[in-house]
XYZ file of C-alpha atoms in Angstrom:
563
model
C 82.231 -219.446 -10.720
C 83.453 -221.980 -13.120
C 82.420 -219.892 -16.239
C 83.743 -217.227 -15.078
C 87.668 -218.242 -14.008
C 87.594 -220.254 -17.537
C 86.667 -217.162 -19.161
C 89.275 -215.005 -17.820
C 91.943 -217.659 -18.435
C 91.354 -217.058 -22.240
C 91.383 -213.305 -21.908
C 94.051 -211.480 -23.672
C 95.174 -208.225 -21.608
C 97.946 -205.856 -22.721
C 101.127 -206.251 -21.164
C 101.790 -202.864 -19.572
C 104.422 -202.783 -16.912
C 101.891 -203.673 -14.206
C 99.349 -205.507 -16.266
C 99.041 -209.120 -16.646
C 100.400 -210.785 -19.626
C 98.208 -213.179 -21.476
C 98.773 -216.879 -21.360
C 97.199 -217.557 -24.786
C 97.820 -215.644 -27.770
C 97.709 -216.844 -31.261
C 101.047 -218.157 -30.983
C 101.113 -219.973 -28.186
C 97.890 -221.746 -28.370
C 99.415 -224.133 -31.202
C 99.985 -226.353 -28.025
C 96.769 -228.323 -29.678
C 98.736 -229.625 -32.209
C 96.606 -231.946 -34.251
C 98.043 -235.585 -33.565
C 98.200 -236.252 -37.192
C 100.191 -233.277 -38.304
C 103.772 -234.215 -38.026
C 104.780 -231.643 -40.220
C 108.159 -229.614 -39.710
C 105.898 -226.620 -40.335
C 107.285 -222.807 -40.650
C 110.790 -221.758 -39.544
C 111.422 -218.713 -40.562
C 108.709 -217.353 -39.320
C 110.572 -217.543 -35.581
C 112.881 -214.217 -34.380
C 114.915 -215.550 -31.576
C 115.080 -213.941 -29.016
C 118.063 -212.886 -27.035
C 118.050 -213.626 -23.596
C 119.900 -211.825 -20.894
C 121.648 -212.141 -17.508
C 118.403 -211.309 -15.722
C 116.872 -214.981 -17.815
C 119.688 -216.886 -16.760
C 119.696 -215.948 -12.811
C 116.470 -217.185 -12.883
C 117.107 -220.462 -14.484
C 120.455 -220.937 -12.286
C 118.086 -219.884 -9.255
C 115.518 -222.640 -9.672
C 118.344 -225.117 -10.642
C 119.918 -224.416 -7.547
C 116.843 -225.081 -5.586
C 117.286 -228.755 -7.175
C 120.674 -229.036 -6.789
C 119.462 -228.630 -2.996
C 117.013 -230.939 -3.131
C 119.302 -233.418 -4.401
C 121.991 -232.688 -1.671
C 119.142 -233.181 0.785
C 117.936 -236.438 -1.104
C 121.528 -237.494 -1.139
C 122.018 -236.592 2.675
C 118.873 -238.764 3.630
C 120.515 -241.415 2.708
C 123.640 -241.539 2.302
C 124.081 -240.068 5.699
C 120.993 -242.051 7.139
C 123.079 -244.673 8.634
C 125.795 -242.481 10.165
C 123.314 -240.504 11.815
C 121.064 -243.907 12.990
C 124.508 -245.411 14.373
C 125.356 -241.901 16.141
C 121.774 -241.890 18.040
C 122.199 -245.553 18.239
C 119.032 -246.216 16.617
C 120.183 -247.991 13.563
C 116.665 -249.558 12.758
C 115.050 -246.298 12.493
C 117.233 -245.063 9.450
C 113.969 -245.562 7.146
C 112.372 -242.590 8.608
C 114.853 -240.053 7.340
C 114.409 -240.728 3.651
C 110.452 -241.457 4.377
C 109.220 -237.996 4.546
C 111.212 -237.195 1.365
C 110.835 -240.482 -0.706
C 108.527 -243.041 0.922
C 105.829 -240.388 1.474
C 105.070 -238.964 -1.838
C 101.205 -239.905 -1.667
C 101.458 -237.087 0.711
C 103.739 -234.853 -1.432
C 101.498 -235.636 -4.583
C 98.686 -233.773 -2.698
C 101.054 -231.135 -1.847
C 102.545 -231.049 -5.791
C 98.888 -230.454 -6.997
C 97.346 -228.109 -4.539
C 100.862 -226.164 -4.944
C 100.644 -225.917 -8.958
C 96.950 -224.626 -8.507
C 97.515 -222.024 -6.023
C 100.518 -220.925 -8.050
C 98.222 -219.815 -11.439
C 95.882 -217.627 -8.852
C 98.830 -216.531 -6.477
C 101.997 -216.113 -9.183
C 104.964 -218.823 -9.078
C 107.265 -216.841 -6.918
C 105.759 -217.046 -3.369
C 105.943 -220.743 -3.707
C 109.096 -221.571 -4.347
C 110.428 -219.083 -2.243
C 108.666 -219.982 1.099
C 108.951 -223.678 0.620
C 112.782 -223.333 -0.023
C 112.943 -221.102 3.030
C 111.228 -223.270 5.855
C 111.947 -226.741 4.246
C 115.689 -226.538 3.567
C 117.259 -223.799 5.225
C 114.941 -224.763 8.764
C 114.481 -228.349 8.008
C 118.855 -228.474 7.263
C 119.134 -226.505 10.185
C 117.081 -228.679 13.042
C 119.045 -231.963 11.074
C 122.581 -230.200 11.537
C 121.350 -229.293 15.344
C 120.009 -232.744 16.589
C 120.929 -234.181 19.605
C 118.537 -236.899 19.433
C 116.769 -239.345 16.904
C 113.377 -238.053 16.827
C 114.674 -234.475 16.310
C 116.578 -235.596 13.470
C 113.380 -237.271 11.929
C 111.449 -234.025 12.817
C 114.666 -232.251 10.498
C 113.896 -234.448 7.695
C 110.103 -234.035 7.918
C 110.602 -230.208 7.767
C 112.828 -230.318 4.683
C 110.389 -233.040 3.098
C 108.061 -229.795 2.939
C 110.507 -227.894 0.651
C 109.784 -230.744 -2.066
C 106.438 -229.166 -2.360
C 107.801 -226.700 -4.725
C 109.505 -229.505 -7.031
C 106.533 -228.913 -9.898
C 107.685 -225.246 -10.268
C 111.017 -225.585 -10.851
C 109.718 -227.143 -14.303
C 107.344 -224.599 -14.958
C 109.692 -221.768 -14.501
C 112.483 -222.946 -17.140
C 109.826 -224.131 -19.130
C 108.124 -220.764 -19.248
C 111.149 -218.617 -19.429
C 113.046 -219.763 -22.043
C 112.204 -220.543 -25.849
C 110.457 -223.779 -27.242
C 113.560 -223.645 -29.572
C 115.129 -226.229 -32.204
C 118.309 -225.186 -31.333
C 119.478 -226.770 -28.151
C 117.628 -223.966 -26.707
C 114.184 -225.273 -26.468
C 112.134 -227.583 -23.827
C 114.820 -230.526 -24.154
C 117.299 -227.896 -23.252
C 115.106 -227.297 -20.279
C 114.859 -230.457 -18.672
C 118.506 -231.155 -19.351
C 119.263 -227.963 -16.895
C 117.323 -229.785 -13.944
C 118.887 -233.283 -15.061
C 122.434 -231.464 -15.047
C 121.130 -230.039 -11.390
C 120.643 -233.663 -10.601
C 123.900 -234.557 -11.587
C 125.476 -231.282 -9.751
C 123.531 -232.281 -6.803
C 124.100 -236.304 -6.151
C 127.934 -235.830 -7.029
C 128.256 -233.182 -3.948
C 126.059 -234.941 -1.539
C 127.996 -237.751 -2.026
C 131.664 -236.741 -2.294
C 131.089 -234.312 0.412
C 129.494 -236.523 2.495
C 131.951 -239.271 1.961
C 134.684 -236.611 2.660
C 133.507 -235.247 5.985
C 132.490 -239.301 7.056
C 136.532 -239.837 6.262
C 138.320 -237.023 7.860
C 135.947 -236.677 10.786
C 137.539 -238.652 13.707
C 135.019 -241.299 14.054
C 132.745 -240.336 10.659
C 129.825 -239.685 13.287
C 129.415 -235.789 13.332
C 130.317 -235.477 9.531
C 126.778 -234.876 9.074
C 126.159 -232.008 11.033
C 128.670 -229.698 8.734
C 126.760 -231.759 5.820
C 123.725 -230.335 6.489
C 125.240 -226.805 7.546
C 126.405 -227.243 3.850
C 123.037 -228.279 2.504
C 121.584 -224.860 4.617
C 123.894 -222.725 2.542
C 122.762 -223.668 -0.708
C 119.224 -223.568 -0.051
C 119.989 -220.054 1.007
C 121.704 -218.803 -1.783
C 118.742 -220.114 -3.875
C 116.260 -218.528 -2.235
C 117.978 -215.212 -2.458
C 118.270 -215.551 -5.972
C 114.941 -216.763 -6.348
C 113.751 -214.043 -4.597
C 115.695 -211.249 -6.099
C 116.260 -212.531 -9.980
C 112.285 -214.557 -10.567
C 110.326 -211.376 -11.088
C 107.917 -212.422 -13.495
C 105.233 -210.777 -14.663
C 101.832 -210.816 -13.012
C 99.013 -213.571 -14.264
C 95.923 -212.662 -15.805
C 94.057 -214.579 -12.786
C 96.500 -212.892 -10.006
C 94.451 -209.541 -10.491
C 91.307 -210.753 -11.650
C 89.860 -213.172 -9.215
C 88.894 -212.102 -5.368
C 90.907 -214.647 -2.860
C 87.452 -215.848 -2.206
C 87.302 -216.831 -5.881
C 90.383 -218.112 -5.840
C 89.915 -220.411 -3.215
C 86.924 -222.046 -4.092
C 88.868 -222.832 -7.698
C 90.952 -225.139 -5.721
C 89.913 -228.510 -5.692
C 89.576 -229.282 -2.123
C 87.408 -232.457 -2.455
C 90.203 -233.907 -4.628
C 92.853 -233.088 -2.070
C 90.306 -235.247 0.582
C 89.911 -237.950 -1.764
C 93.645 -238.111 -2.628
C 95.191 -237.862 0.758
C 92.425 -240.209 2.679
C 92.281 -243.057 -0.596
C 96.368 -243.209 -1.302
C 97.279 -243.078 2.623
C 95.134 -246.117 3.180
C 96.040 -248.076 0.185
C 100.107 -247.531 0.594
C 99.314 -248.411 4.431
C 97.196 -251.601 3.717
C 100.038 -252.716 0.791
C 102.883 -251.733 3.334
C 101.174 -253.918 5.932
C 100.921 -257.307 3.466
C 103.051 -259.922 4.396
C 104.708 -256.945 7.186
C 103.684 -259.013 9.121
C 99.806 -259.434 8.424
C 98.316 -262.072 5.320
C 95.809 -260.531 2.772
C 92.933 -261.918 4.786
C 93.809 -259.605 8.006
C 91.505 -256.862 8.279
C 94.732 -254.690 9.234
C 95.236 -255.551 5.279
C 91.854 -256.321 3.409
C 89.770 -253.853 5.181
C 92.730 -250.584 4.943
C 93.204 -251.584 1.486
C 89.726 -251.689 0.582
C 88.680 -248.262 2.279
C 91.135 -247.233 0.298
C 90.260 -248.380 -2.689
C 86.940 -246.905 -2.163
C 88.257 -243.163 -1.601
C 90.635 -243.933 -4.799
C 87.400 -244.535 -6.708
C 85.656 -241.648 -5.113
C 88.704 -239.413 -6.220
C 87.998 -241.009 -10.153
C 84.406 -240.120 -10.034
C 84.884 -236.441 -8.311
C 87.302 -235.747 -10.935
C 85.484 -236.704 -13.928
C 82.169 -235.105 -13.340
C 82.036 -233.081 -10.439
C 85.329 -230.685 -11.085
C 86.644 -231.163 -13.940
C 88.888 -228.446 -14.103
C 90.463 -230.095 -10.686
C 93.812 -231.403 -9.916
C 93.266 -233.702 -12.961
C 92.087 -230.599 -15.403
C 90.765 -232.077 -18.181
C 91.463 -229.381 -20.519
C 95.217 -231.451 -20.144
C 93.905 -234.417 -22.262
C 91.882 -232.919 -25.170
C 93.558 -232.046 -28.246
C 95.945 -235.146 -28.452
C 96.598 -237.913 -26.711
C 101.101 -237.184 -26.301
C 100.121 -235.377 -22.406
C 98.278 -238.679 -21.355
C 100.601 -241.174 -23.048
C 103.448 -239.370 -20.898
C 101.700 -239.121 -17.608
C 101.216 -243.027 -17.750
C 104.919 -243.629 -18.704
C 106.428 -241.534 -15.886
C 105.282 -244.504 -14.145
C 108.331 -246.174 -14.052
C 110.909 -243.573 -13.963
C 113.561 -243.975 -10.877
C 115.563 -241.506 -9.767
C 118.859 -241.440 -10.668
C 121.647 -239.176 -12.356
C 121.221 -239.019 -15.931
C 122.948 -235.958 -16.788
C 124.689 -236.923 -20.012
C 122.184 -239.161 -21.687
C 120.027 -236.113 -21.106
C 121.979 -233.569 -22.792
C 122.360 -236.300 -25.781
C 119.157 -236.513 -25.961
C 118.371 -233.349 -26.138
C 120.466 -232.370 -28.564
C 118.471 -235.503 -30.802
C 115.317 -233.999 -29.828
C 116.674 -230.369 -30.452
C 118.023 -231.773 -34.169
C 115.186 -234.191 -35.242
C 112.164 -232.475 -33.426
C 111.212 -236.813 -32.601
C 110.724 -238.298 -28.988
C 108.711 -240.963 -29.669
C 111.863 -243.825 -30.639
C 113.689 -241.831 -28.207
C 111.335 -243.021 -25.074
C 110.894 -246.011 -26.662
C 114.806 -247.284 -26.966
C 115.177 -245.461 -23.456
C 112.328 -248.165 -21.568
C 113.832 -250.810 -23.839
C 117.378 -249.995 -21.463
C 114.959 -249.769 -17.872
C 114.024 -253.314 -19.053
C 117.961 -254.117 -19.858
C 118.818 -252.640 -16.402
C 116.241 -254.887 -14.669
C 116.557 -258.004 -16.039
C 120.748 -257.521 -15.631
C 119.755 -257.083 -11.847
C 117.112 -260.054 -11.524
C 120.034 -262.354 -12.877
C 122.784 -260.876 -10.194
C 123.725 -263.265 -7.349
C 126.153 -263.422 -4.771
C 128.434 -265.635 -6.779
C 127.886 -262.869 -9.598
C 131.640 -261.426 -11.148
C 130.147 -258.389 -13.177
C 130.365 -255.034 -11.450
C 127.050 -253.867 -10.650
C 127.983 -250.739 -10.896
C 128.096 -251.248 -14.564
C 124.215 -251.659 -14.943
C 123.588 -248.378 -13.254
C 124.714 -247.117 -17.257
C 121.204 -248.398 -18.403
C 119.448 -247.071 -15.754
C 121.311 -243.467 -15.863
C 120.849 -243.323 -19.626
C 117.144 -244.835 -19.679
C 116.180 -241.873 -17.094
C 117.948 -239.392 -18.837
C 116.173 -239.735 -22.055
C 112.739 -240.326 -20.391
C 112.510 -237.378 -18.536
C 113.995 -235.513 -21.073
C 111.206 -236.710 -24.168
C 108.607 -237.650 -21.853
C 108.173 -234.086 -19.719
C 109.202 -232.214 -23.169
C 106.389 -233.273 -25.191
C 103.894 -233.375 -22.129
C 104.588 -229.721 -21.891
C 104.687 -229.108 -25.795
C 100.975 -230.577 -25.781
C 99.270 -228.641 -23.165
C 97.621 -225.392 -23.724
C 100.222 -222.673 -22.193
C 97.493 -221.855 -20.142
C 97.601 -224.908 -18.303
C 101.431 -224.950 -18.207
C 101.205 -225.561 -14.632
C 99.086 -227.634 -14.019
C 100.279 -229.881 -16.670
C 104.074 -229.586 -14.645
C 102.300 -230.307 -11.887
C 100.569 -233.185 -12.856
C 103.205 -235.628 -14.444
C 105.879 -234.834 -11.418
C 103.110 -235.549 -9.233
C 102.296 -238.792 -10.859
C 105.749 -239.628 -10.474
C 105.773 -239.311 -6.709
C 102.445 -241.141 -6.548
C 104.062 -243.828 -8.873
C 106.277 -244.350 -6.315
C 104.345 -244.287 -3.413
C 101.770 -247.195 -5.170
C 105.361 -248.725 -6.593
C 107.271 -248.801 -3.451
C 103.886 -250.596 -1.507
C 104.099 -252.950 -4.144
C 107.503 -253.587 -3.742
C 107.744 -253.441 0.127
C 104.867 -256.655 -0.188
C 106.930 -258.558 -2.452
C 109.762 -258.047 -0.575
C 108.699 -258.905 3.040
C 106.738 -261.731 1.472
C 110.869 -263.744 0.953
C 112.222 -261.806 3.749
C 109.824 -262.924 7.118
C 111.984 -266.590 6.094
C 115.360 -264.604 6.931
C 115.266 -265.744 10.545
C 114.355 -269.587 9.444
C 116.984 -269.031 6.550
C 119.645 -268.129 8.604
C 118.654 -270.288 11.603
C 119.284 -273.524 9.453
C 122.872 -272.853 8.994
C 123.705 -271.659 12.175
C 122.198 -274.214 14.287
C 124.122 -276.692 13.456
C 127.220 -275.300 13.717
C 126.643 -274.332 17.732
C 124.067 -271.539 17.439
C 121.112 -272.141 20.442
C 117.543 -271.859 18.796
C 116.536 -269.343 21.218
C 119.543 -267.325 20.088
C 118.607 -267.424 16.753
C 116.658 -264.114 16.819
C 119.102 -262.245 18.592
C 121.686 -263.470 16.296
C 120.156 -262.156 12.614
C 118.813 -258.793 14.844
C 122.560 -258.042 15.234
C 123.790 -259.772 11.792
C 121.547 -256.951 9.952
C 123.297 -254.126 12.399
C 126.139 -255.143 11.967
C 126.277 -255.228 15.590
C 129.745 -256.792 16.507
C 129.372 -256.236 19.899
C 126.426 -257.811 20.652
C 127.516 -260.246 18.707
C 130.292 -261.431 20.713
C 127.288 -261.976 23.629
C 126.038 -264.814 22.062
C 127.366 -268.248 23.394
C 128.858 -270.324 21.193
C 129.344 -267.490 18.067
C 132.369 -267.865 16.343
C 133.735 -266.141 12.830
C 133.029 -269.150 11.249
C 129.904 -268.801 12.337
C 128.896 -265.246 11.591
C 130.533 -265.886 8.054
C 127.971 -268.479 7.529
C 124.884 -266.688 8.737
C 125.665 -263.238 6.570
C 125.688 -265.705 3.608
C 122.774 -266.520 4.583
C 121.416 -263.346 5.176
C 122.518 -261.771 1.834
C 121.541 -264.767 0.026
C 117.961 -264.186 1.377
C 118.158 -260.272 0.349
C 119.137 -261.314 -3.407
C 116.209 -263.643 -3.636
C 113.769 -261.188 -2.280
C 115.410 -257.820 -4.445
C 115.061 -260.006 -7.647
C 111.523 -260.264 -7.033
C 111.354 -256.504 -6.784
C 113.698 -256.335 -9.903
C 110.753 -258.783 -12.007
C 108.161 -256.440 -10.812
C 109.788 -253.653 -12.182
C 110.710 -254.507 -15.653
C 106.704 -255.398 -16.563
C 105.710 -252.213 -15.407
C 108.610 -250.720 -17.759
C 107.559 -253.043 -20.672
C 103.770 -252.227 -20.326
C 104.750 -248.229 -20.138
C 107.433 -249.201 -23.931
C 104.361 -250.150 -25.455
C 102.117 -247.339 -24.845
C 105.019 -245.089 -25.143
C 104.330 -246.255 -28.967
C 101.277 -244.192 -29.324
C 102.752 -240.948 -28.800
C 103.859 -238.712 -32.078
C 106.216 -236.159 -32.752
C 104.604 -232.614 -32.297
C 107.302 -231.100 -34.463
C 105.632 -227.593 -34.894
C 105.952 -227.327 -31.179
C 109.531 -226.791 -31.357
C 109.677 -223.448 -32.014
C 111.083 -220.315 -30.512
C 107.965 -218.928 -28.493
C 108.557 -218.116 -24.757
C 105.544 -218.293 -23.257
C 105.837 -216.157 -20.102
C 109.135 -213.611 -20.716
C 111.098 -212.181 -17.301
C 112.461 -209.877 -19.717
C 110.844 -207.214 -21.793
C 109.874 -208.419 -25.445
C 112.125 -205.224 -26.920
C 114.882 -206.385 -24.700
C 114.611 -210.069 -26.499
C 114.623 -208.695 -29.882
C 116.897 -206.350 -29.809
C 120.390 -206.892 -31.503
């Protein structure tokens, strides 16, 4: 079966009004761009096309998807505490931004199977029902909740609309031209990184507005989410009536019983079973088990096991799997990419993206791009390992090396991934490296969570030693942090003996104890950015890439050459 799906993905079919297009034609397969060619190569060669209104709805219809996502993103947590202080559950605010962000191991599953399915079943389906029953359903139940485990069950719901994140990249990468001209792939991620922008700002100056003029700030959320419905619905509808591209060579080709069995369904068990147990065994170190706890050794090592499984399956048994190897012959820029996405954050990076682009656009270079851009990630951390309490520089003033770092990173790094894989594997590839970046963060925020419980289980002993001596009863101890971290003035009051002077002293010591543990985090995070500068070395400039080929037209190819 095999043989036969890889031989009709080479096919070339004519492009009749209800035929499949080919993905590979003379043109397009230049994706194999030998690594030692750096050559501007032909221009003139190029017509450009002229895109339409019917191009652009679809780009603004995918962007608006994002700009939902980020809204819900935004909402999760941003909004997390007002809604955990309205259910009075304010302990249990984690769980509305896990399904989104703490639980990509699950969502990198979901982000593979997803850009599979979509080369055998056509793009549209899936981003269309994922928009429909994450965000509009999943905004809906949050907006509706009268209670905390409904509004975790809201979250969870919209969590499954991030299952169509890969797409959104393929589409504007396969709809518009490679270009030179501020039109090509940098152009492209700088319309999803603008979406970014778009989204954050509303979720949070909307947010903060309804907190404000609602009388108490504690059903502001409910007409945030009605809000966040709205847009996924628009979306959709333009999704659904603007993204009518035309059908794939496999669409019409395979039988669904072919199609199926393509899918790499012994990845997807090795994935979900190996990552699960590994984020749970690194979530449970120091939280509050050691390393020699079999709640820790023994989930992390099954893990482990399942992790190696996964290597093995997918480099003999399938190798045209979730990890298609067809994505890492030809040069080595798609690989060197995948491992730098590793430490990308999220985080608005809207102008340093369009700069960027434009320097990509003008130069046709990304390697000393990525390479200045980790050099500011590294800038950005060690600026927040060195912050203290005592500290006089806004903070806020880092987040400029962190905005412009990501902006430039996902703007070179997902560019030349893209401009190195066959167009054939287009999504795939998509899928791949914003997959990797949600498993980077599941493995990354494991990590994390184990350094930082390993400082902050000496909070209660921390705070304890101030606050004892100044009238504090040991046994209240407990109590007393338990309401210092919820800000919980009216328990409290409660506690014999608590004065002002008191609680002053013990949130000193309480945010003195966060510092210590955060710059631990901080550490962690700028070697993983200096190891991923360094290899970001060994990429090269596939300059012959940038060039005005679409690779998969919504509009007909007399429409984009006519004058």
């Amino acid at each position: 079966m095999e043989g036969d799906i890889e031989c009709k993905l080479s096919k070339c079919t004519s492009a009749g009004k209800d035929q499949p297009v080919a993905l590979v034609t003379e043109k397009s397969s230049s994706s194999n761009t030998n690594e030692n060619d750096t050559s501007d190569g032909p221009e003139s060669d190029d017509p450009v096309p002229q895109l339409h209104a019917k191009t652009f709805l679809a780009v603004a219809a995918v962007c608006l998807i994002y700009i939902a996502q980020l809204i819900s993103l935004v909402g999760a947590g941003a909004q997390g505490q007002t809604i955990a202080s309205h259910f009075r559950s304010p302990t249990n605010v984690i769980w509305f931004s896990a399904p989104i962000t703490i639980g990509p191991h699950r969502r990198f599953g979901t982000h593979r199977r997803v850009s599979q399915a979509a080369d055998y079943w056509g793009r549209k389906y899936f981003l269309v029902i994922p928009t429909f029953v994450g965000g509009r359903v999943g905004s809906l139940v949050v907006s509706r909740a009268r209670s905390m485990p409904i509004a975790i069950l809201g979250f969870s719901i919209i969590g499954i609309g991030f299952g169509s994140q890969p797409l959104l990249h393929v589409v504007t990468s396969e709809v518009l031209p490679r270009g030179r001209d501020g039109g090509g792939r940098g152009a492209r991620r700088r319309i999803w990184l603008v979406g970014n922008a778009l989204g954050a700002a509303v979720g949070l100056y909307v947010g903060g507005a309804l907190n404000r003029t609602n009388d108490h700030g504690a059903e502001g959320f409910r007409s945030y989410f009605l809000m966040n419905m709205a847009v996924y619905v628009v979306a959709r509808g333009l999704c659904w009536g603007d993204y009518n591209p035309p059908l794939r060579p496999l669409q019409g080709e395979l039988s669904t019983r072919q199609k199926l069995g393509s899918l790499d369904w012994g990845g997807y068990g090795f994935l979900a079973v190996g990552l699960g147990l590994f984020s749970v065994g690194l979530s449970y170190s120091k939280n509050p088990y050691e390393w020699r706890d079999p709640q820790v050794s023994a989930t992390f090592a099954v893990g482990m096991l399942f992790v190696i499984g996964l290597v093995v399956h997918e480099t003999w048994a399938k190798k045209d799997g979730m990890f298609h190897q067809g994505l890492f012959t030809g040069n080595r820029n798609f690989a060197v990419a995948i491992f730098c996405v590793y430490s990308v954050m999220m985080i608005l990076a809207a102008v340093f993206a369009c700069v960027t682009g434009w320097y990509c656009a003008a130069t046709r270079r990304v390697k000393w791009a990525t390479f200045v851009a980790f050099g500011l990630f590294i800038v950005f951390f060690i600026c927040m390992a060195t912050t203290t309490r005592k500290s006089n520089t806004p903070t806020w003033g880092y987040t400029v090396f962190l905005g412009s770092a990501l902006g430039m990173t996902l703007t070179t790094l997902v560019t030349v991934a893209q401009l190195s894989t066959p167009p054939e594997l287009i999504s795939v590839a998509s899928g791949l490296i914003i997959s990797i970046r949600s498993l980077s963060g599941s493995v990354g925020l494991a990590m994390y969570k184990a350094l930082f419980h390993d400082v902050m289980k000496y909070l209660g002993s921390n705070v304890g030693r101030v606050v004892v001596p100044k009238g504090i009863s040991l046994d209240d101890v407990e109590m007393f942090v338990t309401a210092l971290e919820a800000r919980d003035q009216k328990t409290l009051g409660t506690i014999p003996g608590v004065t002002a002077d008191i609680i002053q002293a013990g949130a000193i010591a309480l945010q003195d104890t966060f510092v210590v543990a955060f710059r631990h985090v901080w550490i962690a995070g700028a070697c993983f950015v200096a190891l991923a500068a360094l290899v970001s070395l060994l990429l090269f400039d596939p300059k012959k890439e940038f060039n005005m080929h679409i690779d998969a037209p919504v509009e007909k190819e007399e429409d984009l050459h006519s004058v």
